[in-house]
Amino acid sequence: MTDLTRLTAADLAEKIHGREVSSVEVTQAHLDRIAQVDGAVHAFLHVDAEGALAAAKAVDEAATPASPLAGVPLALKDVLTTKGIPTTCGSKTLEGWIPPYDATVTRKLREAGVPILGKTNMDEFAMGSSTENSAFGATRNPWDRERIPGGSGGGSSASLAAFEAPLAIGTDTGGSIRQPGAVTGTVGVKPTYGGVSRYGLVAFSSSLDQAGPCARTVLDAALLHEVIAGHDPLDSTSIDAPVPPVVAAAREGLKGDLKGIKVGVVSEFSGEGYQAGVSRSFEAAVEQLRALGAEVVEVSCPNFTYALPAYYLIAPSEASSNLARFDAMRYGLRVADDGEHSAEEVMALTREAGFGAEVKRRIMLGTYALSSGYYDAYYGSAQKVRTLITRDFAAAFEKVDVLVSPTTPTTAFKIGERVDDPLAMYLSDICSIPANLAGNAAMSVPSGLSEEDNLPVGLQIMAPALADERLYRVGAAYEVARGPILDRIPELKGVSA
Ligand code: GLN
């Protein structure tokens, strides 16, 4: 019998809707796989077998499928609220918190008949690039369990690479969908800012946060994109515009013809600091795009060089404000509530006990950047850089349809290697951050394995805001030309089949 955990979401949907296999069988196969391998991977913080199977049963009993993905199970990043199911954001602060409401993304998934297998591990409050900042232990990269699966959404990407789920949801503030996608050999998309509702997405940096699809193929990502996207009156930054036709674009791309498409290679994202195997994989990918008929030119975006410092002022500033709500009064953890301590002491001691080192570092950085006397010099300047980056994109998109770069400068690094060096960790996002600052759409699609370490490399494709479909057209065409990557993943060692 076919191993249901190896199929794409598109194939699973076809089989489920054709009544060849039931959603309960598909969901159970993934729950079994989770039971078998997650001890070794730790992609999940919480598995909801009962809820997933109930949703699957409802799909099997329905006369017609509620959506093109009805019945296909999914792993949800633990930063999106789920009514009745714990949501921790990878933090002790929220340990045991059960949200009273669903995020809009969660609601849309439920309405689409997508069984939610569980909540995936992440860096605390989505701050990090390795999932090592989770208060509940690191996730391991299924390609090599000594290595990181990327972050902050390492759990979501690892669940795909470990065949624990065919689909997952991530969130991307500075790269947290794309960088984990790159280092696990999976596809990750950050939609245009405002394209997917942020209602119920626990806020890190509200002007940058964006939820998006994670999958093993570009078409699967497109199918999921259309399920979760769309205007939401509950999110004031949600865009009131039609959802870009990403599924049609992916199908068009699968025909393997990119004639008439202009691709710009960002000249700032190469050279020093880029692993040789990553650079070579990127160059091969560019050649491949050319072979598919695309016209390739080099494009300079000079202000992208300042994206990382601008991000590390803006994101912590917004985080310092957003995380003020964890005050020991409204949610989750409360310590020293013994009648001996004042309310202020309870707040301070709770925040001290509940937040990890990276979250505290961000709160301090952000508070400093926003403080009177420094605001203009730090936060104000960073906002100006943000405008310059947006202008670089606008100028580039006058000349080309999409921009490309490596997704991240290196393949998956070893667990522990960068934990004591925040700057080295932050550099993982050097290529992904500009798209967040400008709010446009970007994808990471696997571009093969790096020759030095046989680990996955990601090709980043960037498109203008509201032109997400271009990512899918180019990504799908590239994906078929390149051929599958995940079938080269070694079997998980130490896990019996
Ligand atoms: N790694 C980046 C950070 O630590 C991005 C995180 C994200 O996209 N959530 O802030």
Coordinates of C-alpha atoms and ligand atoms in Angstrom, one line a residue:
M1 CA 0.0 0.0 0.0
T2 CA 1.2 3.5 -0.7
D3 CA 2.6 5.3 2.2
L4 CA 0.1 8.1 2.6
T5 CA 2.7 10.3 4.4
R6 CA 4.8 10.6 1.3
L7 CA 2.2 12.0 -1.0
T8 CA 1.7 15.7 -1.8
A9 CA -1.3 17.6 -0.5
A10 CA -2.6 17.9 -4.0
D11 CA -2.5 14.1 -4.5
L12 CA -4.0 13.4 -1.1
A13 CA -6.9 15.8 -1.9
E14 CA -7.5 14.1 -5.1
K15 CA -7.6 10.6 -3.5
I16 CA -9.8 11.8 -0.6
H17 CA -12.3 13.6 -2.9
G18 CA -12.3 10.6 -5.2
R19 CA -13.2 8.4 -2.2
E20 CA -10.1 6.3 -2.9
V21 CA -9.0 6.9 0.7
S22 CA -10.7 8.5 3.6
S23 CA -9.5 11.7 5.4
V24 CA -9.5 9.6 8.6
E25 CA -7.0 7.2 7.1
V26 CA -4.8 10.0 5.9
T27 CA -5.0 11.8 9.2
Q28 CA -4.3 8.6 11.2
A29 CA -1.3 7.8 9.0
H30 CA 0.2 11.2 9.9
L31 CA -0.6 10.8 13.6
D32 CA 1.1 7.4 13.5
R33 CA 4.1 8.9 11.8
I34 CA 4.2 11.7 14.5
A35 CA 4.0 9.0 17.2
Q36 CA 6.9 7.2 15.5
V37 CA 9.4 9.9 14.8
D38 CA 8.5 13.1 16.7
G39 CA 10.5 11.9 19.8
A40 CA 13.6 12.3 17.5
V41 CA 12.5 15.5 15.7
H42 CA 10.4 17.4 18.3
A43 CA 8.5 19.4 15.6
F44 CA 5.3 19.4 17.8
L45 CA 4.6 21.1 21.1
H46 CA 1.1 19.7 21.2
V47 CA -0.7 17.0 19.1
D48 CA -4.4 17.1 18.9
A49 CA -5.3 13.6 17.6
E50 CA -8.9 13.7 18.8
G51 CA -9.6 17.1 17.1
A52 CA -7.8 16.2 13.9
L53 CA -9.7 12.9 13.6
A54 CA -13.0 14.5 14.3
A55 CA -12.4 17.1 11.6
A56 CA -11.3 14.3 9.2
K57 CA -14.5 12.3 10.0
A58 CA -16.6 15.4 9.2
V59 CA -14.9 15.7 5.8
D60 CA -15.5 12.0 5.1
E61 CA -19.2 12.4 6.0
A62 CA -19.8 15.5 4.0
A63 CA -21.5 15.2 0.6
T64 CA -19.1 17.6 -1.1
P65 CA -15.6 18.8 -0.2
A66 CA -15.6 22.2 1.6
S67 CA -12.4 23.3 -0.2
P68 CA -9.7 21.9 -2.6
L69 CA -7.8 20.9 0.5
A70 CA -10.6 19.4 2.5
G71 CA -9.4 16.3 4.4
V72 CA -5.7 17.0 4.0
P73 CA -4.1 17.4 7.5
L74 CA -1.8 20.3 8.6
A75 CA 0.6 21.4 11.3
L76 CA 0.0 24.8 12.8
K77 CA 2.7 27.1 14.2
D78 CA 2.1 27.6 17.9
V79 CA 1.9 31.4 17.5
L80 CA -1.7 31.3 16.0
T81 CA -4.5 31.0 18.5
T82 CA -6.6 27.8 18.5
K83 CA -9.8 27.7 20.6
G84 CA -9.6 25.0 23.2
I85 CA -6.1 24.0 22.2
P86 CA -3.0 25.3 24.0
T87 CA -1.0 28.1 22.4
T88 CA 2.3 28.8 23.9
C89 CA 4.4 30.8 21.3
G90 CA 7.3 28.6 22.6
S91 CA 7.2 30.6 25.9
K92 CA 6.9 29.7 29.5
T93 CA 4.9 32.9 29.8
L94 CA 2.0 31.2 28.0
E95 CA 2.5 27.6 29.2
G96 CA -1.0 26.2 29.9
W97 CA -2.9 29.1 28.2
I98 CA -5.9 27.9 26.3
P99 CA -7.1 30.6 23.9
P100 CA -10.9 31.4 24.0
Y101 CA -10.9 32.1 20.3
D102 CA -9.5 31.0 16.9
A103 CA -7.2 33.1 14.8
T104 CA -8.7 33.9 11.4
V105 CA -6.2 31.6 9.8
T106 CA -7.3 28.8 12.1
R107 CA -10.9 29.5 11.4
K108 CA -10.4 29.4 7.7
L109 CA -8.6 26.1 8.0
R110 CA -11.4 24.6 10.0
E111 CA -14.0 25.9 7.5
A112 CA -12.0 24.5 4.6
G113 CA -12.1 21.0 6.3
V114 CA -8.4 20.9 7.0
P115 CA -7.7 18.7 10.1
I116 CA -5.2 20.4 12.4
L117 CA -2.7 17.7 13.6
G118 CA -1.2 19.9 16.3
K119 CA 0.9 23.0 17.2
T120 CA 4.5 23.2 16.1
N121 CA 7.6 24.3 17.9
M122 CA 9.1 27.7 17.4
D123 CA 11.6 30.2 18.8
E124 CA 10.0 32.0 21.8
F125 CA 7.6 34.6 20.4
A126 CA 9.1 34.0 16.9
M127 CA 12.4 35.6 17.8
G128 CA 15.2 33.5 16.4
S129 CA 16.5 31.6 13.4
S130 CA 17.0 28.1 14.8
T131 CA 14.1 27.1 17.1
E132 CA 16.7 26.9 19.9
N133 CA 15.0 29.8 21.7
S134 CA 11.9 27.7 22.3
A135 CA 11.3 27.3 26.1
F136 CA 10.4 23.7 25.4
G137 CA 13.6 22.4 23.7
A138 CA 15.0 22.7 20.2
T139 CA 13.5 21.1 17.1
R140 CA 16.0 18.9 15.1
N141 CA 16.5 19.1 11.3
P142 CA 15.3 15.8 9.8
W143 CA 18.2 16.0 7.3
D144 CA 20.7 15.8 10.2
R145 CA 19.5 15.8 13.7
E146 CA 22.6 17.5 15.0
R147 CA 21.6 20.6 13.0
I148 CA 18.9 23.3 13.4
P149 CA 15.7 23.3 11.3
G150 CA 15.8 27.0 11.0
G151 CA 13.6 29.4 12.9
S152 CA 11.5 30.8 14.1
G153 CA 9.1 28.3 12.5
G154 CA 11.5 25.3 12.6
G155 CA 8.8 23.0 13.9
S156 CA 6.5 23.6 10.9
S157 CA 9.3 23.0 8.3
A158 CA 10.7 20.0 10.2
S159 CA 7.2 18.4 10.3
L160 CA 7.1 18.6 6.5
A161 CA 10.6 17.2 6.0
A162 CA 10.0 14.4 8.5
F163 CA 6.7 13.5 6.6
E164 CA 4.7 14.1 9.8
A165 CA 2.4 16.6 7.9
P166 CA 1.9 17.4 4.2
L167 CA 1.1 21.0 4.9
A168 CA 2.0 23.5 7.6
I169 CA 1.5 27.2 8.5
G170 CA 4.4 29.5 9.5
T171 CA 4.7 33.2 10.2
D172 CA 7.4 35.4 8.8
T173 CA 8.5 38.6 10.4
G174 CA 12.1 38.6 9.1
G175 CA 12.4 35.2 7.4
S176 CA 10.8 32.7 9.7
I177 CA 8.9 30.9 6.9
R178 CA 11.6 31.1 4.2
Q179 CA 14.8 30.4 6.2
P180 CA 13.4 27.2 7.8
G181 CA 12.0 26.2 4.3
A182 CA 15.5 26.7 2.8
V183 CA 17.4 24.6 5.4
T184 CA 14.9 21.7 5.4
G185 CA 14.4 21.4 1.6
T186 CA 10.8 22.6 1.7
V187 CA 8.8 25.4 0.2
G188 CA 7.8 28.5 2.3
V189 CA 6.0 31.6 1.2
K190 CA 5.6 35.0 2.9
P191 CA 2.6 36.5 1.2
T192 CA 2.2 40.2 0.6
Y193 CA 1.9 42.0 4.0
G194 CA -1.9 42.3 4.6
G195 CA -2.7 39.4 2.3
V196 CA -3.3 37.0 5.2
S197 CA -5.1 38.1 8.4
R198 CA -3.1 38.7 11.5
Y199 CA -6.1 38.4 13.8
G200 CA -5.1 35.8 16.4
L201 CA -1.5 35.8 15.3
V202 CA 0.3 36.6 18.6
A203 CA 2.1 39.8 17.8
F204 CA 5.9 40.1 17.6
S205 CA 6.4 43.1 15.3
S206 CA 3.0 44.0 13.9
S207 CA 4.1 46.0 10.9
L208 CA 6.2 43.0 9.7
D209 CA 4.4 39.8 10.9
Q210 CA 2.7 37.8 8.2
A211 CA 1.4 34.2 8.2
G212 CA 1.9 32.0 5.2
P213 CA 2.0 28.5 3.7
C214 CA 4.7 25.9 4.1
A215 CA 4.6 22.7 1.9
R216 CA 6.7 20.2 0.1
T217 CA 5.8 21.5 -3.4
V218 CA 4.9 24.9 -4.9
L219 CA 1.5 23.8 -6.0
D220 CA 0.7 22.6 -2.4
A221 CA 1.8 25.9 -1.1
A222 CA -0.5 27.7 -3.6
L223 CA -3.5 25.6 -2.6
L224 CA -2.9 26.4 1.0
H225 CA -2.3 30.1 0.3
E226 CA -5.8 30.4 -1.3
V227 CA -7.4 28.8 1.8
I228 CA -5.9 31.2 4.3
A229 CA -5.7 34.5 2.4
G230 CA -8.3 37.2 1.9
H231 CA -9.6 40.4 3.5
D232 CA -10.5 40.3 7.2
P233 CA -12.3 43.2 8.9
L234 CA -10.9 41.9 12.2
D235 CA -7.3 43.0 11.1
S236 CA -7.0 46.7 10.3
T237 CA -3.9 46.0 8.2
S238 CA -5.7 43.4 6.0
I239 CA -5.8 44.4 2.4
D240 CA -9.3 44.6 0.8
A241 CA -8.3 43.2 -2.6
P242 CA -8.9 39.9 -4.4
V243 CA -6.6 37.1 -3.4
P244 CA -3.8 36.8 -6.1
P245 CA -4.5 33.8 -8.4
V246 CA -1.7 31.7 -7.0
V247 CA -3.0 28.2 -7.8
A248 CA -3.6 29.1 -11.5
A249 CA -0.1 30.6 -11.6
A250 CA 1.5 27.5 -10.1
R251 CA -0.3 25.3 -12.6
E252 CA 0.9 27.6 -15.4
G253 CA 4.5 27.4 -14.0
L254 CA 4.3 23.6 -14.0
K255 CA 4.3 23.8 -17.8
G256 CA 7.9 24.7 -17.5
D257 CA 8.1 27.8 -19.7
L258 CA 9.3 31.2 -18.4
K259 CA 9.6 33.0 -21.7
G260 CA 8.8 36.6 -21.3
I261 CA 9.6 36.7 -17.6
K262 CA 12.4 39.0 -16.5
V263 CA 14.4 37.9 -13.5
G264 CA 16.7 40.3 -11.5
V265 CA 19.6 38.8 -9.5
V266 CA 20.2 41.1 -6.5
S267 CA 23.9 42.0 -6.7
E268 CA 24.1 42.8 -2.9
F269 CA 23.4 39.2 -1.9
S270 CA 26.5 37.3 -2.9
G271 CA 30.2 37.1 -2.1
E272 CA 31.7 37.3 1.4
G273 CA 29.7 35.4 4.1
Y274 CA 28.0 33.1 1.6
Q275 CA 28.9 29.4 1.9
A276 CA 30.5 28.3 -1.4
G277 CA 28.0 25.5 -1.9
V278 CA 25.1 27.9 -1.4
S279 CA 26.6 30.3 -4.0
R280 CA 27.1 27.5 -6.5
S281 CA 23.6 26.2 -6.0
F282 CA 22.2 29.7 -6.5
E283 CA 24.2 30.2 -9.7
A284 CA 23.0 26.9 -11.0
A285 CA 19.4 27.9 -10.2
V286 CA 19.8 31.2 -12.1
E287 CA 21.2 29.2 -15.1
Q288 CA 18.1 26.9 -14.8
L289 CA 15.8 29.9 -14.9
R290 CA 17.6 31.1 -18.1
A291 CA 17.2 27.7 -19.6
L292 CA 13.5 27.9 -18.9
G293 CA 13.4 31.0 -21.1
A294 CA 13.6 33.7 -18.5
E295 CA 15.6 36.8 -19.3
V296 CA 18.1 37.3 -16.4
V297 CA 19.8 40.6 -15.5
E298 CA 21.7 41.8 -12.5
V299 CA 20.0 44.5 -10.4
S300 CA 21.5 46.6 -7.6
C301 CA 19.4 47.4 -4.5
P302 CA 22.0 49.4 -2.6
N303 CA 19.9 50.0 0.5
F304 CA 19.3 46.3 1.1
T305 CA 22.7 46.4 2.9
Y306 CA 21.1 48.4 5.7
A307 CA 18.0 46.1 6.0
L308 CA 19.4 44.0 8.9
P309 CA 20.3 46.9 11.2
A310 CA 17.0 48.7 10.4
Y311 CA 15.1 45.5 11.2
Y312 CA 16.9 45.0 14.5
L313 CA 15.7 48.4 15.6
I314 CA 12.1 48.2 14.2
A315 CA 11.3 44.7 15.2
P316 CA 12.5 44.9 18.8
S317 CA 10.8 48.3 19.2
E318 CA 7.5 46.9 18.2
A319 CA 8.2 43.8 20.3
S320 CA 8.9 45.8 23.4
S321 CA 5.5 47.4 23.0
N322 CA 3.6 44.2 22.0
L323 CA 5.1 42.1 24.8
A324 CA 4.0 44.6 27.5
R325 CA 0.7 42.7 27.5
F326 CA 2.3 39.8 29.2
D327 CA 2.0 41.5 32.6
A328 CA 1.0 38.5 34.8
M329 CA -2.5 39.9 35.1
R330 CA -4.2 38.9 31.9
Y331 CA -2.6 35.7 30.5
G332 CA -0.6 32.7 31.5
L333 CA 2.2 32.7 34.0
R334 CA 2.0 34.6 37.4
V335 CA 4.6 34.1 40.0
A336 CA 5.1 35.6 43.6
D337 CA 1.4 36.1 43.9
D338 CA 1.6 35.4 47.6
G339 CA 0.3 38.6 49.2
E340 CA 3.8 39.5 50.2
H341 CA 4.6 41.2 46.8
S342 CA 3.2 44.3 45.3
A343 CA 1.4 44.2 41.9
E344 CA 4.5 45.8 40.3
E345 CA 6.8 43.2 41.9
V346 CA 4.5 40.4 40.7
M347 CA 4.7 41.8 37.1
A348 CA 8.5 42.2 37.2
L349 CA 9.1 38.8 38.8
T350 CA 6.8 37.1 36.3
R351 CA 8.4 38.7 33.3
E352 CA 11.8 37.8 34.7
A353 CA 10.7 34.1 35.1
G354 CA 8.6 33.8 32.0
F355 CA 10.8 35.3 29.2
G356 CA 13.9 33.7 27.8
A357 CA 17.2 35.5 27.2
E358 CA 16.5 36.5 23.5
V359 CA 13.1 37.9 24.3
K360 CA 14.6 40.0 27.1
R361 CA 17.4 41.2 24.8
R362 CA 14.8 42.3 22.2
I363 CA 12.6 44.1 24.8
M364 CA 15.7 45.9 26.1
L365 CA 16.9 46.8 22.6
G366 CA 13.5 48.0 21.6
T367 CA 12.8 50.0 24.8
Y368 CA 16.2 51.7 24.3
A369 CA 15.5 52.5 20.6
L370 CA 12.2 54.1 21.5
S371 CA 13.4 56.0 24.6
S372 CA 13.2 59.8 24.5
G373 CA 16.5 61.3 23.2
Y374 CA 17.3 58.2 21.2
Y375 CA 14.0 57.7 19.2
D376 CA 15.0 59.9 16.3
A377 CA 18.5 58.5 16.1
Y378 CA 17.5 54.9 16.2
Y379 CA 13.9 54.2 15.5
G380 CA 13.4 57.2 13.3
S381 CA 16.5 56.5 11.2
A382 CA 15.4 52.8 10.8
Q383 CA 12.1 53.9 9.5
K384 CA 13.8 56.1 6.9
V385 CA 15.9 53.2 5.8
R386 CA 12.7 51.2 5.5
T387 CA 11.4 53.8 3.0
L388 CA 14.7 53.6 1.0
I389 CA 14.4 49.8 0.8
T390 CA 10.8 50.1 -0.5
R391 CA 12.1 52.5 -3.2
D392 CA 14.9 50.1 -4.1
F393 CA 12.2 47.4 -4.7
A394 CA 10.0 49.8 -6.7
A395 CA 12.9 50.8 -8.9
A396 CA 13.9 47.1 -9.4
F397 CA 10.4 46.1 -10.3
E398 CA 10.3 48.8 -13.0
K399 CA 12.9 46.6 -14.8
V400 CA 12.1 43.0 -13.8
D401 CA 9.2 40.9 -12.8
V402 CA 10.8 39.1 -9.9
L403 CA 14.1 39.3 -8.0
V404 CA 16.1 36.3 -6.9
S405 CA 18.8 35.6 -4.3
P406 CA 19.9 32.8 -2.0
T407 CA 17.3 32.5 0.9
T408 CA 20.0 32.4 3.6
P409 CA 23.8 32.5 3.3
T410 CA 24.5 29.0 4.7
T411 CA 23.0 25.6 5.0
A412 CA 21.7 24.4 8.4
F413 CA 24.3 25.0 11.1
K414 CA 24.9 22.8 14.1
I415 CA 22.7 23.1 17.2
G416 CA 24.5 25.2 19.7
E417 CA 26.8 26.8 17.1
R418 CA 25.3 30.3 17.2
V419 CA 23.4 30.4 20.5
D420 CA 26.1 32.6 22.1
D421 CA 26.5 34.9 19.2
P422 CA 23.3 36.9 18.5
L423 CA 24.8 38.7 15.5
A424 CA 25.8 35.4 13.8
M425 CA 22.2 34.2 14.4
Y426 CA 20.7 37.5 13.0
L427 CA 22.8 37.2 9.8
S428 CA 20.7 34.1 8.8
D429 CA 18.1 36.6 7.7
I430 CA 20.2 39.0 5.8
C431 CA 18.5 38.1 2.4
S432 CA 15.0 37.6 3.7
I433 CA 14.4 40.8 5.7
P434 CA 14.1 43.4 2.9
A435 CA 10.8 41.8 1.7
N436 CA 9.4 42.1 5.2
L437 CA 10.4 45.8 5.6
A438 CA 8.8 46.6 2.2
G439 CA 5.8 44.4 2.7
N440 CA 6.1 42.5 -0.6
A441 CA 5.8 38.8 -1.3
A442 CA 8.6 36.3 -1.2
M443 CA 9.1 32.5 -1.5
S444 CA 11.9 30.1 -0.7
V445 CA 12.0 27.0 -3.0
P446 CA 14.6 24.3 -2.7
S447 CA 17.5 24.7 -5.1
G448 CA 19.2 21.4 -4.4
L449 CA 21.9 20.3 -2.0
S450 CA 25.1 22.1 -1.2
E451 CA 28.0 20.1 -2.4
E452 CA 30.1 20.4 0.7
D453 CA 27.6 19.0 3.2
N454 CA 24.7 17.5 1.2
L455 CA 22.3 19.8 3.0
P456 CA 19.4 21.7 1.3
V457 CA 19.8 25.2 -0.1
G458 CA 16.9 27.6 -0.8
L459 CA 16.3 29.9 -3.8
Q460 CA 14.5 33.1 -2.8
I461 CA 12.1 34.7 -5.2
M462 CA 10.7 38.1 -4.5
A463 CA 7.7 39.8 -6.2
P464 CA 6.0 43.2 -5.8
A465 CA 3.2 43.6 -3.2
L466 CA -0.1 42.0 -4.4
A467 CA 1.8 40.1 -7.2
D468 CA 2.2 36.9 -5.2
E469 CA 1.2 34.8 -8.2
R470 CA 4.6 35.6 -9.9
L471 CA 6.4 33.7 -7.1
Y472 CA 4.3 30.6 -7.9
R473 CA 4.7 30.8 -11.6
V474 CA 8.5 31.1 -11.4
G475 CA 8.8 28.8 -8.4
A476 CA 6.8 26.0 -10.0
A477 CA 8.6 26.2 -13.3
Y478 CA 11.9 26.0 -11.5
E479 CA 10.8 23.2 -9.2
V480 CA 9.9 20.9 -12.1
A481 CA 13.1 21.7 -13.9
R482 CA 15.2 21.0 -10.8
G483 CA 13.4 17.8 -9.7
P484 CA 12.6 16.6 -6.2
I485 CA 14.9 17.2 -3.3
L486 CA 13.2 15.5 -0.4
D487 CA 13.5 12.0 -1.8
R488 CA 17.2 12.4 -1.1
I489 CA 16.6 12.9 2.7
P490 CA 18.3 10.1 4.7
E491 CA 16.0 7.9 6.8
L492 CA 15.7 9.2 10.3
K493 CA 18.4 7.4 12.2
G494 CA 17.6 5.6 15.4
V495 CA 13.9 5.6 14.5
S496 CA 12.4 2.2 13.7
A497 CA 10.4 2.0 10.5
Ligands
GLN1 N1 15.1 35.5 12.7 C1 14.4 36.7 12.7 C2 14.3 37.2 14.1 O1 14.8 36.6 15.0 C3 13.1 36.6 12.1 C4 12.0 36.0 12.9 C5 10.7 35.9 12.3 O2 10.5 36.0 11.1 N2 9.7 35.7 13.1 O3 13.7 38.2 14.4

